[in-house]
Short mmCIF file of C-alpha atoms in Angstrom, two decimals:
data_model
loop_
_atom_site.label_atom_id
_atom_site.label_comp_id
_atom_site.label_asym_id
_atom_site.label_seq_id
_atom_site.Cartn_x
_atom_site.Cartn_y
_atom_site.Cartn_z
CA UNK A 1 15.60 -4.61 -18.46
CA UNK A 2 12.44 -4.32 -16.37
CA UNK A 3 10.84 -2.08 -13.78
CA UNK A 4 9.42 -3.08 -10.94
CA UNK A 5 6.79 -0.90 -8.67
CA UNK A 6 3.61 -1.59 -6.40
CA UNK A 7 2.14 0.05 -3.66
CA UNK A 8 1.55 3.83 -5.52
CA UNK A 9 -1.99 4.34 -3.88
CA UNK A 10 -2.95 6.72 -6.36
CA UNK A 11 -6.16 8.52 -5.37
CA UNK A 12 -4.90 8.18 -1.36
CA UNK A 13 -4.15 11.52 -0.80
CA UNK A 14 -6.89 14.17 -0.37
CA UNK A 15 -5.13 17.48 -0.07
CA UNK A 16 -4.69 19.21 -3.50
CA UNK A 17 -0.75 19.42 -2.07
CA UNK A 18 -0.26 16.06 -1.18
CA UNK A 19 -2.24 14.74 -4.20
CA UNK A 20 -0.11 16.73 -6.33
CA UNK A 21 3.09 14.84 -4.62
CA UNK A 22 1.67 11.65 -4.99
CA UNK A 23 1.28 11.94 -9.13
CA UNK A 24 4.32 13.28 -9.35
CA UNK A 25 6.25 10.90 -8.09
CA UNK A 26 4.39 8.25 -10.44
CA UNK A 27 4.52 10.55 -13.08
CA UNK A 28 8.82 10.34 -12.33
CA UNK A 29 8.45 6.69 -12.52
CA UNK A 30 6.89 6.88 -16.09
CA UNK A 31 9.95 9.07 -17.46
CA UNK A 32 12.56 7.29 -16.23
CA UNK A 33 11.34 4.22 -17.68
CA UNK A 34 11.06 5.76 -20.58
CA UNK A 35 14.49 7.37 -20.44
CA UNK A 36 16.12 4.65 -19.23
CA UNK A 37 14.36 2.48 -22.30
CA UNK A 38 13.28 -0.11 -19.94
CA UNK A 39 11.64 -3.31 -22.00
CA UNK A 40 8.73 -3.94 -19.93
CA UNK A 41 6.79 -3.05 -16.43
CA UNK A 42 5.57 -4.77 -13.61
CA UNK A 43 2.58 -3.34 -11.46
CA UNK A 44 2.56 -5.55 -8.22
CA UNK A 45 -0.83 -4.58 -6.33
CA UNK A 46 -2.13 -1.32 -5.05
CA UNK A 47 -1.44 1.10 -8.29
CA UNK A 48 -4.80 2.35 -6.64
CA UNK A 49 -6.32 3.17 -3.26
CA UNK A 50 -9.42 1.80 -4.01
CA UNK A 51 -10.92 0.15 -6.73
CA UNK A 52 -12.65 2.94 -8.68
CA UNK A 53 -11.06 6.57 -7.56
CA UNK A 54 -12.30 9.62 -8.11
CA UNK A 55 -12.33 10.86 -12.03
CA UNK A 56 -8.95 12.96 -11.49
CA UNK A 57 -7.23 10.60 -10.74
CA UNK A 58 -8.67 8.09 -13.48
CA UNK A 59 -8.00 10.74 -15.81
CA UNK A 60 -4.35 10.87 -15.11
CA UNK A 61 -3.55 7.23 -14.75
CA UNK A 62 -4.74 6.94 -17.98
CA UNK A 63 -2.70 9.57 -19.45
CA UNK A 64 0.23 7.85 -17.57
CA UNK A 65 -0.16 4.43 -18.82
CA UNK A 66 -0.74 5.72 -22.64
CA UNK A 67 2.77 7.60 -22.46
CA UNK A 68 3.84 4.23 -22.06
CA UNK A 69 2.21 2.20 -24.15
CA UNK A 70 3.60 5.04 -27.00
CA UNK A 71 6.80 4.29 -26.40
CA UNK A 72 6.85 0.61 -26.44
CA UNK A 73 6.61 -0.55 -23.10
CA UNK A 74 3.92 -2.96 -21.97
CA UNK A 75 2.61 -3.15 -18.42
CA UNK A 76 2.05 -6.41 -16.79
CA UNK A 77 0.14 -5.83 -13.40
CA UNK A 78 -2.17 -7.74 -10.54
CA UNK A 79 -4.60 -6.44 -8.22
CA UNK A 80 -3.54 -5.51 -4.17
CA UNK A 81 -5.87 -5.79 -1.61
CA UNK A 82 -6.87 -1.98 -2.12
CA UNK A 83 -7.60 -2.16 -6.09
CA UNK A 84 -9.23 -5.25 -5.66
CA UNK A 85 -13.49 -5.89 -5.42
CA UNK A 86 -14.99 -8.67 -5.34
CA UNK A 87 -18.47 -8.05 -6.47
CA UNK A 88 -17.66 -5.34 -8.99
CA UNK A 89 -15.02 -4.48 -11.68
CA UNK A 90 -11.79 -2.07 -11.15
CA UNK A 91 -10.65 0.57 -12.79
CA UNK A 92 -7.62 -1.81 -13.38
CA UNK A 93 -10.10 -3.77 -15.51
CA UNK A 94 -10.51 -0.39 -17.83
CA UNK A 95 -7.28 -0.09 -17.98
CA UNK A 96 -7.00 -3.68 -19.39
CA UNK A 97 -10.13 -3.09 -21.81
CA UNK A 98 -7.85 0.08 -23.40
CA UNK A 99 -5.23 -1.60 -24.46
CA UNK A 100 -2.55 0.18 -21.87
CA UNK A 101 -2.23 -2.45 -19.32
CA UNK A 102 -1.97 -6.28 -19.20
CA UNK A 103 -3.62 -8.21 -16.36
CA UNK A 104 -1.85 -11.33 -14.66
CA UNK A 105 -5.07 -13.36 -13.89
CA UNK A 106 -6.18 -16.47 -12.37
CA UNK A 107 -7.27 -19.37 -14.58
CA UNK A 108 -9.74 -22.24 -13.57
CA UNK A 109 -8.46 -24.70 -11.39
CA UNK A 110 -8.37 -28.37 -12.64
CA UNK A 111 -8.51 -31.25 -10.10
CA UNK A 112 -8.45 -28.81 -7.45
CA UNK A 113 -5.45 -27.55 -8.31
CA UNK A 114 -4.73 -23.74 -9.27
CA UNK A 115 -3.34 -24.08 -12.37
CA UNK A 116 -1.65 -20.99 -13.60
CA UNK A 117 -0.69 -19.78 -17.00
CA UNK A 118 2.37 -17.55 -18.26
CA UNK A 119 2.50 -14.74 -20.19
CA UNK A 120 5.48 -14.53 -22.50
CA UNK A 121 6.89 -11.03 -22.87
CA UNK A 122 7.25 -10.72 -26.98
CA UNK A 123 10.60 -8.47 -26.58
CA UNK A 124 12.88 -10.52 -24.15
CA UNK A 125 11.06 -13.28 -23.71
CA UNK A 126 10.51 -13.28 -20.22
CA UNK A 127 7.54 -15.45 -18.49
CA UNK A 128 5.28 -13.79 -16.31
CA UNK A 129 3.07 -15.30 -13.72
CA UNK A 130 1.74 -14.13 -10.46
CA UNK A 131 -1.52 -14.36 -8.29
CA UNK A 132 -3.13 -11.39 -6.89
CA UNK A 133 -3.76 -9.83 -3.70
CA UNK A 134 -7.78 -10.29 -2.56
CA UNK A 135 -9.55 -9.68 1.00
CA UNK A 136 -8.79 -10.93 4.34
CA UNK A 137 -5.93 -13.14 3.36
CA UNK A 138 -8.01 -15.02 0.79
CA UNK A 139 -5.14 -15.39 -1.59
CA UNK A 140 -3.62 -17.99 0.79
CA UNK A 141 -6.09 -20.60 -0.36
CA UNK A 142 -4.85 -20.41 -4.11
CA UNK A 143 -1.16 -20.50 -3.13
CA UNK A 144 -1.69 -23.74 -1.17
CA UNK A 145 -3.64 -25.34 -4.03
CA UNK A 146 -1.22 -24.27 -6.99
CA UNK A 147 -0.11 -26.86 -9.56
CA UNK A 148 3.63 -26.50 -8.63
CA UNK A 149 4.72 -29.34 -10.75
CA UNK A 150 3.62 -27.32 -14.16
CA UNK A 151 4.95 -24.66 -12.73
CA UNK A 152 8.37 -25.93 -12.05
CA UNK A 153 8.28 -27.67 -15.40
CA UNK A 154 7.93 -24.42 -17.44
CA UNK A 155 11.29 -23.34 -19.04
CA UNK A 156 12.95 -19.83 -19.22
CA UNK A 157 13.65 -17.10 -17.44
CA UNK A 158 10.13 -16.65 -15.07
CA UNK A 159 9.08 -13.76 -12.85
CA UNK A 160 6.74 -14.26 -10.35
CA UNK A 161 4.09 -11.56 -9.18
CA UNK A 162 2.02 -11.38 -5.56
CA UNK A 163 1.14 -8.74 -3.74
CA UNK A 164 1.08 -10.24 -0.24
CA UNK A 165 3.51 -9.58 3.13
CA UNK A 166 5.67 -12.78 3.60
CA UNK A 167 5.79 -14.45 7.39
CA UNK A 168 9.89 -14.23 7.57
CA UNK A 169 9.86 -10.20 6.70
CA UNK A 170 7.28 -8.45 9.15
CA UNK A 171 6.48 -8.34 13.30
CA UNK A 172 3.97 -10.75 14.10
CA UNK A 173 1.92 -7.37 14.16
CA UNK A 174 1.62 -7.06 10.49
CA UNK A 175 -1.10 -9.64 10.26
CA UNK A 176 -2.33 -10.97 6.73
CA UNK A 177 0.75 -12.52 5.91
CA UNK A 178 2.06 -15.55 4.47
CA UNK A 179 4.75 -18.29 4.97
CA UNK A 180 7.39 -17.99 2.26
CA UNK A 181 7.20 -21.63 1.57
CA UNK A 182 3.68 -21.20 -0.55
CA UNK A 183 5.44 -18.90 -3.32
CA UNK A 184 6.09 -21.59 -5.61
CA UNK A 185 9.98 -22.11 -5.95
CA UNK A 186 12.34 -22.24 -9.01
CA UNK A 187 11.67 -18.55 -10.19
CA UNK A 188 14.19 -16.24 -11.16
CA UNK A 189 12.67 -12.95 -9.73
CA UNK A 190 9.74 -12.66 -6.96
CA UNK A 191 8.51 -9.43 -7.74
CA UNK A 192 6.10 -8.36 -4.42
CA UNK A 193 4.40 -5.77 -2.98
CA UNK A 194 2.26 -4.97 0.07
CA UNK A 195 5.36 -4.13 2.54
CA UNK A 196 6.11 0.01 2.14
CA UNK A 197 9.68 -0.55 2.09
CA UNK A 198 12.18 -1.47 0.09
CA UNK A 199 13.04 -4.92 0.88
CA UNK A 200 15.38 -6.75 -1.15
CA UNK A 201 16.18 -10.68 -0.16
CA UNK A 202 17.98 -13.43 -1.41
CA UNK A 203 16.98 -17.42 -0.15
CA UNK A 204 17.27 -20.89 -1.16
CA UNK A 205 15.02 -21.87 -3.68
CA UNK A 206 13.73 -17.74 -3.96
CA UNK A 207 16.87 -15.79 -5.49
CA UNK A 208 15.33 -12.83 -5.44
CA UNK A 209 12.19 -11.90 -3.71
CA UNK A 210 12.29 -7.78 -3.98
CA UNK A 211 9.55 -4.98 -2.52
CA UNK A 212 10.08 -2.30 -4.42
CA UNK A 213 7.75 0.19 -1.22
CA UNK A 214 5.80 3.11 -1.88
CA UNK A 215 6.94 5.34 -4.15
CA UNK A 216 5.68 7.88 -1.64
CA UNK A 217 3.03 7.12 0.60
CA UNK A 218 0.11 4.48 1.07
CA UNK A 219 -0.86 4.83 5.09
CA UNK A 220 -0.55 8.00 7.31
CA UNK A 221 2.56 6.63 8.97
CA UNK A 222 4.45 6.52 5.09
CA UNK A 223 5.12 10.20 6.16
CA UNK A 224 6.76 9.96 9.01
CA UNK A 225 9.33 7.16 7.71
CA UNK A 226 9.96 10.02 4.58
CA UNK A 227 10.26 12.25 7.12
CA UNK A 228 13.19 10.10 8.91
CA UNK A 229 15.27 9.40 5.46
CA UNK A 230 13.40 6.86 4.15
CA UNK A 231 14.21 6.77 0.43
CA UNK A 232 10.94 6.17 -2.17
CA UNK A 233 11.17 4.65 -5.60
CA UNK A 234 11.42 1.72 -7.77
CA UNK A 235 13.22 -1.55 -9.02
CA UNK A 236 15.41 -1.34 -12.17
CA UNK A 237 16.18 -5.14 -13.13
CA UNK A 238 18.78 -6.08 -15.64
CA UNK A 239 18.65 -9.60 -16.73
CA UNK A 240 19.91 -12.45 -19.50
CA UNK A 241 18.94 -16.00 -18.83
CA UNK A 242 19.21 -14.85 -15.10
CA UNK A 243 18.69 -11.39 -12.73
CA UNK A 244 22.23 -9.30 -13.91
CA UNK A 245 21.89 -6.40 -11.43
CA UNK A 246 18.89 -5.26 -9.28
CA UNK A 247 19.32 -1.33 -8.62
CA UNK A 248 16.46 0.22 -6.39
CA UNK A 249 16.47 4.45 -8.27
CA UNK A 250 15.31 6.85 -5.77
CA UNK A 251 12.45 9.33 -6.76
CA UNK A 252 12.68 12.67 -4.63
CA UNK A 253 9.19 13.70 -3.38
CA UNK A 254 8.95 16.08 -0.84
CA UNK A 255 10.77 18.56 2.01
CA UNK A 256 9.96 17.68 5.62
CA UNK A 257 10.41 19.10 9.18
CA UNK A 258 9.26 16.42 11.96
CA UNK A 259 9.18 17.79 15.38
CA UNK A 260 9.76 14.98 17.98
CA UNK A 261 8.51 15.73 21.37
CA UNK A 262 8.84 13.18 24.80
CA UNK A 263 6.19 14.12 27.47
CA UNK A 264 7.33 11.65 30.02
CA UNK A 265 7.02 12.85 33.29
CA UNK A 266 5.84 16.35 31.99
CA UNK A 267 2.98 18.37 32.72
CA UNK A 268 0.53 19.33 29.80
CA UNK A 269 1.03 23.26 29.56
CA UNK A 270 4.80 22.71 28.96
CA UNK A 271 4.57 20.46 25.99
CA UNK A 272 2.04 23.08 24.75
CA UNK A 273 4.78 26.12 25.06
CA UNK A 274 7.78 23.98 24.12
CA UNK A 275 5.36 22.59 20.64
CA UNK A 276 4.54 25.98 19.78
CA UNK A 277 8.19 27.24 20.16
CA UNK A 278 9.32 24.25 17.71
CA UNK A 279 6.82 25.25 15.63
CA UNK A 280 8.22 28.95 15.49
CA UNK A 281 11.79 28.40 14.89
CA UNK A 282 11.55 25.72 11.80
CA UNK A 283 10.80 27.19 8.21
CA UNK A 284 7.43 25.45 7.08
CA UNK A 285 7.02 26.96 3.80
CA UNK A 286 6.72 24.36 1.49
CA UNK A 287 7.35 21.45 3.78
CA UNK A 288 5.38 18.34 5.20
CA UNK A 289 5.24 18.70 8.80
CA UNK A 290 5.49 15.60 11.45
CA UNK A 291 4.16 16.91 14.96
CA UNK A 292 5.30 13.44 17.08
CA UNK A 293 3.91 13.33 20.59
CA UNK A 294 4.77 10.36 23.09
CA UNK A 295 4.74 9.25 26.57
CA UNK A 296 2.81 9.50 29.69
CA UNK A 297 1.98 12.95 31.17
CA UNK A 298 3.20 13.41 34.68
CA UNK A 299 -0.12 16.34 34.98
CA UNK A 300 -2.55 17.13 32.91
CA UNK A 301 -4.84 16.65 30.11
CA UNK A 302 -3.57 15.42 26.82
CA UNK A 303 -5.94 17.47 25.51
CA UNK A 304 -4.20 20.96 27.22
CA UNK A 305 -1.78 20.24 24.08
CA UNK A 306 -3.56 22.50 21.42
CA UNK A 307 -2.23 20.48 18.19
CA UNK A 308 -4.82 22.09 16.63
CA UNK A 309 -3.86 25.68 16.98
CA UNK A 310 -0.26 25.01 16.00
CA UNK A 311 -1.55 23.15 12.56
CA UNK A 312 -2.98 26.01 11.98
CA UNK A 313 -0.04 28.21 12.61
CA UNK A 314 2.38 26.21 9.94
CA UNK A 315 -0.13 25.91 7.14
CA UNK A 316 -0.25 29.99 7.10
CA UNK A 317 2.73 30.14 7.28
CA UNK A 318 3.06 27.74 3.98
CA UNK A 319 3.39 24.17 5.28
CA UNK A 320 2.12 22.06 2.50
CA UNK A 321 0.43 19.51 5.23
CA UNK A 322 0.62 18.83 8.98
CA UNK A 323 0.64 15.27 10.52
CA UNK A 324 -0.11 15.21 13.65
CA UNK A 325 0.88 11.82 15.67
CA UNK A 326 -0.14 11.90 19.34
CA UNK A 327 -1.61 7.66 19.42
CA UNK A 328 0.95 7.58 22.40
CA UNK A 329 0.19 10.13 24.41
CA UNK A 330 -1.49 9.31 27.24
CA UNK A 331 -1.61 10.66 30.95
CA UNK A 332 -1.46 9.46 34.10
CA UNK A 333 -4.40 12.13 35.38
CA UNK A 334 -6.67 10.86 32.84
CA UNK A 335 -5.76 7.90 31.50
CA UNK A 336 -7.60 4.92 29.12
CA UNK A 337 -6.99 2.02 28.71
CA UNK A 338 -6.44 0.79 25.26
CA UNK A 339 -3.97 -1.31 23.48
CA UNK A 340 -0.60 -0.11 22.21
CA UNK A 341 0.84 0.59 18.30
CA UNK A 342 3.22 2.10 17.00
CA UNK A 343 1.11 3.85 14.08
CA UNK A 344 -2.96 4.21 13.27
CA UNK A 345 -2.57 0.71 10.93
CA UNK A 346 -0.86 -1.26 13.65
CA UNK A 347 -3.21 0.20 16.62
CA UNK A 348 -6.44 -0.91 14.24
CA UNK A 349 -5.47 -4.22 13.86
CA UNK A 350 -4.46 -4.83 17.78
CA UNK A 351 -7.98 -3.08 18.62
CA UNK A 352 -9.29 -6.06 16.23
CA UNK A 353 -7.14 -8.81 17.36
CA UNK A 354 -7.64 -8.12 20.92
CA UNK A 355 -11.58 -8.13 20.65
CA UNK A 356 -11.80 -10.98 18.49
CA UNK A 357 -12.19 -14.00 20.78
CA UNK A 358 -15.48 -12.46 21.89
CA UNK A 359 -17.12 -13.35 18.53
CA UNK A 360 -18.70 -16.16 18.92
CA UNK A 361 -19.70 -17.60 15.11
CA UNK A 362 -19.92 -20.96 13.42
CA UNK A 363 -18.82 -18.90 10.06
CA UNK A 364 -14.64 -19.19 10.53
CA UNK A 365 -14.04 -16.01 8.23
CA UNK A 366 -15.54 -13.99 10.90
CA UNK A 367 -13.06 -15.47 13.87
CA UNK A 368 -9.40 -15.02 14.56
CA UNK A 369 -7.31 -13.74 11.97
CA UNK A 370 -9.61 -13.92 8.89
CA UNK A 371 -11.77 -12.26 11.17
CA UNK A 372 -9.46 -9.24 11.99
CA UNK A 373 -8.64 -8.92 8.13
CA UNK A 374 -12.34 -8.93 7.24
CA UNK A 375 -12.80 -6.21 10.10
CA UNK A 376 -10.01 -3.99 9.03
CA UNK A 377 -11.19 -3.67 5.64
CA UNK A 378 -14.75 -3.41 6.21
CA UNK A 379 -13.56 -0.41 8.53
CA UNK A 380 -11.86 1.23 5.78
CA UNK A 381 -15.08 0.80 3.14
CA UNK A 382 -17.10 2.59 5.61
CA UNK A 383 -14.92 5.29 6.43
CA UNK A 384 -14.70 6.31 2.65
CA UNK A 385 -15.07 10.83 2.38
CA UNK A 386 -17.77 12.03 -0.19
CA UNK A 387 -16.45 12.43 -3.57
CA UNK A 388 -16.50 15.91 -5.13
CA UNK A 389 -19.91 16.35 -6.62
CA UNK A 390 -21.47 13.37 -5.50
CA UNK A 391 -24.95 13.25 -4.63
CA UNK A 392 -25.54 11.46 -1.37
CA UNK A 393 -28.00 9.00 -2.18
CA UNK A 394 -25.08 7.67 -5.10
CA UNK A 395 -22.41 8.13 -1.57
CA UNK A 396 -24.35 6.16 0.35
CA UNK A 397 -24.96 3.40 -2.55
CA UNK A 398 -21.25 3.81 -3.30
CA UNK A 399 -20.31 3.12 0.47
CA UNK A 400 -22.78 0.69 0.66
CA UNK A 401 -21.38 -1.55 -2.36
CA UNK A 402 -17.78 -1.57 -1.21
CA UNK A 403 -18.77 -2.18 1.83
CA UNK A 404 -21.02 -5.29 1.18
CA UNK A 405 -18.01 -6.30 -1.19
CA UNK A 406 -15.61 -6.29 1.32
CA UNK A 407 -17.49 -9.16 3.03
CA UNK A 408 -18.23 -10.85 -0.66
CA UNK A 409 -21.57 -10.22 -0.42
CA UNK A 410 -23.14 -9.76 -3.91
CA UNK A 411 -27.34 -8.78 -3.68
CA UNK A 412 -27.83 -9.42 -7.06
CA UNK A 413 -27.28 -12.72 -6.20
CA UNK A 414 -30.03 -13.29 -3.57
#
């Protein structure tokens, strides 16, 4: 028996509440594979936020992965895209020089072929392989060059790890993604992550190609889909010389209230009053709050709509956090133009792939959808908060690192 998570994006949250939320549900993900005497784990990209969080959260990953590695159960993991740096090491890598995790890494290519190795489980026997999740869609070029023969040949019962969204499973919205044809075929289990859902599929070639999701929440919109029923957990798989029973175990995180509010057709200072009557007749006290707003104002500012004040209002009166989501409201006073998403992730990359064909480069990373990857993540290096005691000169050299990583620039090089 094996577990199976990804996507925990520890270090993501920055209220003490939400942070608190966020290790616990990991830290429920621990005991149950201890209780449930699981034989080994599988980390499949993103454990972390970034590549080197804040000492906190270090500290308790740590005391997370040495719970298991006392009782017996190794850790097999590869990077995502957000634990991943090219010019500098992760804390993934420290948790591979301790002894508490094992890393599924890339060996030199031969003949121009990415020639992958397998790590044999000592317990059940099971052979693990994988490639990692990198920047802007990089990974692509190592699936398309792998030495599928050797990998076919290999005997046993084989579990492949990525950490990349496959073409066939997202909107053609989700960019970064990947044809399911380059996984290499004739694996038992195709253990992914990257997509915040649990997505379990079954195709020819690919028995069993499972996301496991968040366990609770990786991007601002994670909340909202909690706060609509969307169940958070992990992958329990039972298996002889092939997959048994694959059971997805829930792990309860938090109590939400989501107040949904249409302002088509309606004028500014009634959604204000009819928000701040929601917000009086729900019990916040140690709930998430989702404030929703959507649709075109008939009169009015969208700015007439104090969110602010009513934020305010539930977190005295004991709300552990308030989301606000107002990306479509707009009004027909004072409207701009701008392109359409359904959440902050989706809006960034149609801002991106909208602008794109105005670059005009010889360099093809920096054009069409290499481009928008590169873009998106060099966004998110930048917009990094100041770490708690952190001088700003080692902010600013922090900032400046990731970002100059995230275009795989390395200055000691020049």
């Amino acid at each position: 028996r094996f577990a199976h998570l990804a996507d925990v994006h520890l270090g993501f949250q920055k209220f003490d509440s939400l942070k608190k939320i966020e290790q616990d549900a990991f830290e429920g993900i621990v005991s149950q594979c201890i209780s449930r005497r699981v034989d080994f784990v599988l980390v499949c990209g993103d454990l972390f936020h970034v590549n080197i969080p804040d000492m906190g959260t270090n500290t308790f990953a740590f005391e997370q992965f040495r719970r298991l590695k006392e009782s017996g159960i190794p850790v097999y993991a590869v990077y995502g895209s957000h634990d991943f740096s090219p010019v500098s090491k992760s804390i993934i890598d420290l948790l591979q020089a301790a002894g508490l995790i094992t890393k599924v890494t890339i060996p030199e290519g031969a003949s121009g072929k990415t020639r992958l190795g397998f790590i044999t489980d000592p317990k059940t026997g099971a052979k693990i392989t994988g490639l990692p999740g990198l920047k802007a869609g990089r990974e692509k070029d190592l699936y398309e060059n792998l030495d599928r023969e050797a990998l076919k040949a290999e005997e046993g019962f084989k579990i492949f790890l990525f950490h990349g969204a496959i073409s066939e499973l997202v909107s053609d919205t989700h960019g970064d993604s990947m044809a399911l044809s380059l996984l290499p075929p004739g694996f038992e289990y195709y253990a992914g992550g990257h997509l915040h859902k649990y997505t379990p599929r079954e195709y020819p070639d690919y028995p069993h190609v499972i996301y496991p999701g968040t366990p609770f929440c990786g991007y601002h919109s994670d909340l909202e889909y909690n706060a609509r029923g969307e169940k958070r957990g992990f992958v329990l798989v039972d298996f002889d010389d092939r997959v048994t029973d694959v059971k997805f175990v829930v792990i309860e995180n938090a109590k939400y209230e989501i107040i949904d509010t249409s302002c088509n057709n309606r004028n500014s200072i009634r959604v204000d009053a009819e928000l701040r009557d929601c917000a009086k007749n729900i019990n916040p006290q140690g709930k998430i709050i989702i404030i929703k707003l959507a649709g075109e104002l008939s009169t009015g500012k969208t700015a007439d709509i104090d969110t602010a004040a009513v934020k305010g209002g539930l977190m005295e009166a004991g709300a552990l956090a308030v989301n606000i989501h107002k990306n479509q409201l707009t009004s027909k006073e004072y409207n701009i133009t701008g392109v359409k998403g359904k959440n902050r992730e989706e809006i960034t990359h149609n801002i991106f792939a909208e602008n794109i064909g105005e670059v005009i480069t010889r360099q093809e990373e920096l054009a069409g959808e290499s481009g928008v990857s590169l873009a998106k993540r060099l966004l998110e290096e930048l917009a990094q908060p100041k770490q708690d005691n952190e001088k700003k000169r080692e902010y600013e050299e922090r900032v400046d690192s990731r970002a100059l990583g995230a275009m795989e620039i390395d200055i000691n090089d020049s």
